[in-house]
mmCIF file of C-alpha atoms in Angstrom:
data_model
loop_
_atom_site.group_PDB
_atom_site.id
_atom_site.type_symbol
_atom_site.label_atom_id
_atom_site.label_comp_id
_atom_site.label_asym_id
_atom_site.label_seq_id
_atom_site.Cartn_x
_atom_site.Cartn_y
_atom_site.Cartn_z
ATOM 1 C CA MET A 267 68.494 -38.824 -22.113
ATOM 2 C CA THR A 268 68.102 -35.145 -21.175
ATOM 3 C CA ALA A 269 70.274 -32.119 -20.571
ATOM 4 C CA ALA A 270 70.354 -33.078 -16.887
ATOM 5 C CA ASP A 271 72.304 -36.214 -17.802
ATOM 6 C CA HIS A 272 74.978 -33.993 -19.365
ATOM 7 C CA PRO A 273 75.386 -30.867 -17.205
ATOM 8 C CA ASP A 274 78.314 -29.776 -19.329
ATOM 9 C CA ARG A 275 76.109 -29.730 -22.433
ATOM 10 C CA PRO A 276 73.032 -27.641 -21.582
ATOM 11 C CA ASP A 277 70.086 -27.523 -23.914
ATOM 12 C CA ARG A 278 70.290 -24.101 -25.626
ATOM 13 C CA PRO A 279 67.531 -23.833 -28.248
ATOM 14 C CA ASP A 280 68.140 -20.106 -28.742
ATOM 15 C CA ARG A 281 71.873 -20.111 -29.371
ATOM 16 C CA PRO A 282 72.841 -16.876 -31.183
ATOM 17 C CA ASP A 283 75.313 -18.688 -33.419
ATOM 18 C CA ARG A 284 72.817 -21.021 -35.040
ATOM 19 C CA PRO A 285 73.157 -20.613 -38.833
ATOM 20 C CA ASP A 286 69.458 -21.209 -39.463
ATOM 21 C CA ARG A 287 68.096 -18.354 -37.349
ATOM 22 C CA PRO A 288 65.860 -16.160 -39.545
ATOM 23 C CA ASP A 289 66.666 -12.927 -37.711
ATOM 24 C CA ARG A 290 70.397 -12.800 -38.292
ATOM 25 C CA PRO A 291 71.339 -9.269 -39.415
ATOM 26 C CA ASP A 292 74.193 -10.371 -41.643
ATOM 27 C CA ARG A 293 72.307 -12.487 -44.160
ATOM 28 C CA PRO A 294 73.608 -11.481 -47.636
ATOM 29 C CA ASP A 295 70.295 -12.107 -49.403
ATOM 30 C CA ARG A 296 68.254 -9.550 -47.509
ATOM 31 C CA PRO A 297 66.751 -7.034 -49.970
ATOM 32 C CA SER A 298 67.319 -4.226 -47.458
ATOM 33 C CA GLU A 299 71.037 -4.438 -48.195
ATOM 34 C CA GLY A 300 72.551 -2.716 -51.197
ATOM 35 C CA PRO A 301 72.154 0.846 -52.484
ATOM 36 C CA ARG A 302 70.381 3.461 -50.371
ATOM 37 C CA VAL A 303 68.783 4.904 -53.510
ATOM 38 C CA ILE A 304 68.634 3.614 -57.092
ATOM 39 C CA LEU A 305 67.793 6.197 -59.753
ATOM 40 C CA VAL A 306 66.199 5.275 -63.076
ATOM 41 C CA GLY A 307 64.907 7.461 -65.878
ATOM 42 C CA PRO A 308 65.502 8.657 -69.449
ATOM 43 C CA PRO A 309 68.241 10.959 -70.768
ATOM 44 C CA GLY A 310 67.790 14.425 -69.313
ATOM 45 C CA ALA A 311 66.117 13.254 -66.110
ATOM 46 C CA GLY A 312 69.105 14.418 -64.085
ATOM 47 C CA LYS A 313 70.178 11.080 -62.632
ATOM 48 C CA SER A 314 73.864 12.006 -62.387
ATOM 49 C CA THR A 315 73.297 15.511 -61.009
ATOM 50 C CA VAL A 316 70.595 14.510 -58.546
ATOM 51 C CA GLY A 317 72.537 11.389 -57.637
ATOM 52 C CA ALA A 318 75.553 13.478 -56.652
ATOM 53 C CA LEU A 319 73.379 15.681 -54.429
ATOM 54 C CA LEU A 320 71.742 12.675 -52.795
ATOM 55 C CA ALA A 321 75.108 11.048 -52.171
ATOM 56 C CA GLU A 322 76.391 14.209 -50.524
ATOM 57 C CA ARG A 323 73.337 14.556 -48.290
ATOM 58 C CA LEU A 324 73.357 10.905 -47.277
ATOM 59 C CA GLY A 325 77.114 10.835 -46.758
ATOM 60 C CA VAL A 326 77.648 8.001 -49.226
ATOM 61 C CA ALA A 327 79.268 7.491 -52.627
ATOM 62 C CA LEU A 328 77.624 7.794 -56.046
ATOM 63 C CA ARG A 329 78.045 5.033 -58.607
ATOM 64 C CA ASP A 330 76.964 5.161 -62.261
ATOM 65 C CA THR A 331 76.578 1.932 -64.220
ATOM 66 C CA ASP A 332 77.298 3.605 -67.576
ATOM 67 C CA ALA A 333 80.648 4.696 -66.144
ATOM 68 C CA ASP A 334 81.220 1.155 -64.860
ATOM 69 C CA VAL A 335 80.611 -0.284 -68.337
ATOM 70 C CA ALA A 336 82.897 2.253 -70.017
ATOM 71 C CA GLU A 337 85.671 1.664 -67.496
ATOM 72 C CA ARG A 338 85.473 -2.112 -67.782
ATOM 73 C CA ALA A 339 85.355 -2.038 -71.604
ATOM 74 C CA GLY A 340 88.035 0.626 -71.921
ATOM 75 C CA ARG A 341 85.893 2.677 -74.300
ATOM 76 C CA SER A 342 82.898 4.982 -74.262
ATOM 77 C CA VAL A 343 79.306 3.789 -74.320
ATOM 78 C CA ALA A 344 78.891 5.379 -77.766
ATOM 79 C CA ASP A 345 81.903 3.461 -79.104
ATOM 80 C CA ILE A 346 80.557 0.191 -77.709
ATOM 81 C CA PHE A 347 77.267 0.778 -79.539
ATOM 82 C CA VAL A 348 79.039 1.594 -82.810
ATOM 83 C CA ASP A 349 81.599 -1.213 -82.690
ATOM 84 C CA HIS A 350 79.584 -4.032 -81.117
ATOM 85 C CA GLY A 351 75.904 -3.078 -81.250
ATOM 86 C CA GLU A 352 73.225 -2.454 -78.662
ATOM 87 C CA GLU A 353 72.742 -6.083 -77.645
ATOM 88 C CA HIS A 354 76.384 -6.422 -76.619
ATOM 89 C CA PHE A 355 76.151 -3.202 -74.642
ATOM 90 C CA ARG A 356 73.006 -4.430 -72.874
ATOM 91 C CA GLU A 357 74.830 -7.585 -71.804
ATOM 92 C CA LEU A 358 77.659 -5.524 -70.332
ATOM 93 C CA GLU A 359 75.142 -3.186 -68.725
ATOM 94 C CA ALA A 360 73.159 -6.000 -67.098
ATOM 95 C CA ALA A 361 76.336 -7.400 -65.559
ATOM 96 C CA ALA A 362 77.360 -3.948 -64.334
ATOM 97 C CA VAL A 363 73.956 -3.352 -62.741
ATOM 98 C CA GLU A 364 74.006 -6.713 -60.981
ATOM 99 C CA ASN A 365 77.481 -6.082 -59.582
ATOM 100 C CA ALA A 366 76.609 -2.578 -58.435
ATOM 101 C CA VAL A 367 73.341 -3.598 -56.770
ATOM 102 C CA ARG A 368 75.112 -6.387 -54.889
ATOM 103 C CA GLU A 369 78.191 -4.378 -53.917
ATOM 104 C CA HIS A 370 77.397 -0.669 -53.676
ATOM 105 C CA PRO A 371 75.878 0.694 -50.436
ATOM 106 C CA GLY A 372 75.427 4.279 -51.637
ATOM 107 C CA VAL A 373 73.472 6.015 -54.400
ATOM 108 C CA LEU A 374 73.285 4.175 -57.727
ATOM 109 C CA ALA A 375 72.357 5.758 -61.072
ATOM 110 C CA LEU A 376 71.358 3.317 -63.826
ATOM 111 C CA GLY A 377 71.625 3.895 -67.544
ATOM 112 C CA GLY A 378 68.383 4.870 -69.250
ATOM 113 C CA GLY A 379 67.904 1.468 -70.899
ATOM 114 C CA ALA A 380 68.926 -0.747 -67.992
ATOM 115 C CA VAL A 381 65.281 -1.578 -67.234
ATOM 116 C CA LEU A 382 64.876 -3.219 -70.649
ATOM 117 C CA ARG A 383 66.336 -6.453 -69.266
ATOM 118 C CA GLU A 384 63.839 -8.607 -67.393
ATOM 119 C CA SER A 385 66.628 -9.951 -65.187
ATOM 120 C CA THR A 386 67.460 -6.396 -64.141
ATOM 121 C CA ARG A 387 63.831 -5.615 -63.379
ATOM 122 C CA ARG A 388 63.643 -8.699 -61.166
ATOM 123 C CA LEU A 389 66.837 -7.647 -59.419
ATOM 124 C CA LEU A 390 65.340 -4.242 -58.610
ATOM 125 C CA THR A 391 62.219 -5.708 -57.002
ATOM 126 C CA GLY A 392 61.790 -4.552 -53.424
ATOM 127 C CA ARG A 393 64.632 -2.046 -53.581
ATOM 128 C CA PRO A 394 64.517 1.762 -53.123
ATOM 129 C CA VAL A 395 64.143 2.580 -56.821
ATOM 130 C CA VAL A 396 63.178 6.135 -57.777
ATOM 131 C CA PHE A 397 61.957 6.975 -61.278
ATOM 132 C CA LEU A 398 62.950 10.540 -62.183
ATOM 133 C CA ASP A 399 60.263 11.455 -64.681
ATOM 134 C CA VAL A 400 60.837 14.340 -67.088
ATOM 135 C CA ALA A 401 58.981 15.957 -69.972
ATOM 136 C CA LEU A 402 60.601 16.354 -73.382
ATOM 137 C CA ALA A 403 60.902 20.141 -73.049
ATOM 138 C CA ASP A 404 62.864 19.840 -69.814
ATOM 139 C CA ALA A 405 65.022 17.036 -71.206
ATOM 140 C CA VAL A 406 65.913 19.202 -74.216
ATOM 141 C CA ARG A 407 66.750 22.130 -71.964
ATOM 142 C CA ARG A 408 68.987 20.013 -69.754
ATOM 143 C CA VAL A 409 70.973 18.003 -72.285
ATOM 144 C CA GLY A 410 69.946 19.384 -75.668
ATOM 145 C CA LEU A 411 69.458 15.848 -76.981
ATOM 146 C CA ASP A 412 72.299 16.565 -79.365
ATOM 147 C CA THR A 413 75.045 14.987 -77.286
ATOM 148 C CA ALA A 414 76.723 11.635 -77.914
ATOM 149 C CA ARG A 415 73.755 9.408 -77.120
ATOM 150 C CA PRO A 416 73.663 6.478 -79.564
ATOM 151 C CA LEU A 417 69.910 5.895 -79.532
ATOM 152 C CA LEU A 418 69.145 9.587 -80.055
ATOM 153 C CA ALA A 419 71.520 10.225 -82.951
ATOM 154 C CA VAL A 420 68.809 10.633 -85.619
ATOM 155 C CA ASN A 421 65.787 12.896 -85.014
ATOM 156 C CA PRO A 422 66.489 12.969 -81.269
ATOM 157 C CA ARG A 423 63.177 14.473 -80.192
ATOM 158 C CA GLN A 424 61.114 11.817 -81.942
ATOM 159 C CA GLN A 425 63.494 9.095 -80.786
ATOM 160 C CA TRP A 426 63.166 10.328 -77.203
ATOM 161 C CA ARG A 427 59.360 10.204 -77.427
ATOM 162 C CA THR A 428 59.495 6.681 -78.842
ATOM 163 C CA LEU A 429 61.874 5.533 -76.126
ATOM 164 C CA MET A 430 59.632 6.929 -73.413
ATOM 165 C CA GLU A 431 56.504 5.293 -74.834
ATOM 166 C CA HIS A 432 58.267 1.961 -74.499
ATOM 167 C CA ARG A 433 60.180 2.541 -71.284
ATOM 168 C CA ARG A 434 57.780 4.521 -69.121
ATOM 169 C CA PRO A 435 55.807 1.410 -68.046
ATOM 170 C CA LEU A 436 59.106 -0.295 -67.229
ATOM 171 C CA TYR A 437 60.319 2.630 -65.140
ATOM 172 C CA THR A 438 57.073 2.831 -63.201
ATOM 173 C CA GLY A 439 57.007 -0.944 -62.820
ATOM 174 C CA VAL A 440 60.321 -1.092 -60.951
ATOM 175 C CA ALA A 441 59.979 2.186 -59.042
ATOM 176 C CA ARG A 442 59.008 2.440 -55.419
ATOM 177 C CA VAL A 443 58.316 6.130 -55.967
ATOM 178 C CA VAL A 444 58.033 8.435 -58.982
ATOM 179 C CA VAL A 445 59.340 12.002 -58.796
ATOM 180 C CA ALA A 446 58.283 14.444 -61.518
ATOM 181 C CA THR A 447 61.275 16.701 -62.158
ATOM 182 C CA ASP A 448 59.611 19.191 -64.517
ATOM 183 C CA GLY A 449 60.368 22.770 -63.520
ATOM 184 C CA LEU A 450 62.395 21.750 -60.474
ATOM 185 C CA THR A 451 66.026 22.461 -59.681
ATOM 186 C CA PRO A 452 68.299 19.487 -58.930
ATOM 187 C CA GLU A 453 68.228 20.497 -55.257
ATOM 188 C CA GLN A 454 64.429 20.429 -55.250
ATOM 189 C CA VAL A 455 64.411 17.039 -56.940
ATOM 190 C CA ALA A 456 66.831 15.679 -54.335
ATOM 191 C CA ASP A 457 64.540 17.013 -51.588
ATOM 192 C CA ALA A 458 61.555 15.330 -53.232
ATOM 193 C CA VAL A 459 63.392 12.004 -53.483
ATOM 194 C CA LEU A 460 64.363 12.024 -49.817
ATOM 195 C CA ASP A 461 60.877 13.087 -48.747
ATOM 196 C CA ALA A 462 59.314 10.314 -50.836
ATOM 197 C CA LEU A 463 61.605 7.620 -49.442
ATOM 198 C CA GLU A 464 61.398 8.746 -45.822
ATOM 199 C CA PRO A 465 58.290 6.714 -44.890
ATOM 200 C CA THR A 466 59.837 3.541 -46.328
ATOM 201 C CA ARG A 467 62.979 3.767 -44.199
ATOM 202 C CA ALA A 468 61.313 3.062 -40.870
#
């Protein structure tokens, strides 16, 4: 029996409403969906400042996963570290990153240690991740390394060096592009980020 036997039921192999078509633009699992830019890097890299500039230029919102964790927990990141330890904070952070990557269409700034979780690194695969690299001297100038940062509380300069020795390969591993921020203004860093991502947006 063919379509000619049923003129009211034509054979339409290319129906646009077929759920199994691979070119549907609304598939939720497409890696192209999600944040326009995801910033990673250590303390002092300028993720929040540069993120705000990028959000303004792109006409989107900025979201910070450290702020998400603090809001959800009802206490500061430093207090979470003191009261519950780093492992508990990392669990909250991983959940916050996953939610933000799935939900947020703008600019996303991740906490410095978010890349420590393998699940987070997998989640970032194929996404527009930018590693804002920074030298110790610039990090000190920007934040002083004497602020309320739990992992830098004792001998902050040496702690920062140790953190970077461990984390640098993780940052570069998830990043689509690396932007060296040394000696640059936040505006110049934002320009460099947009210039670096431009070829990948086509």
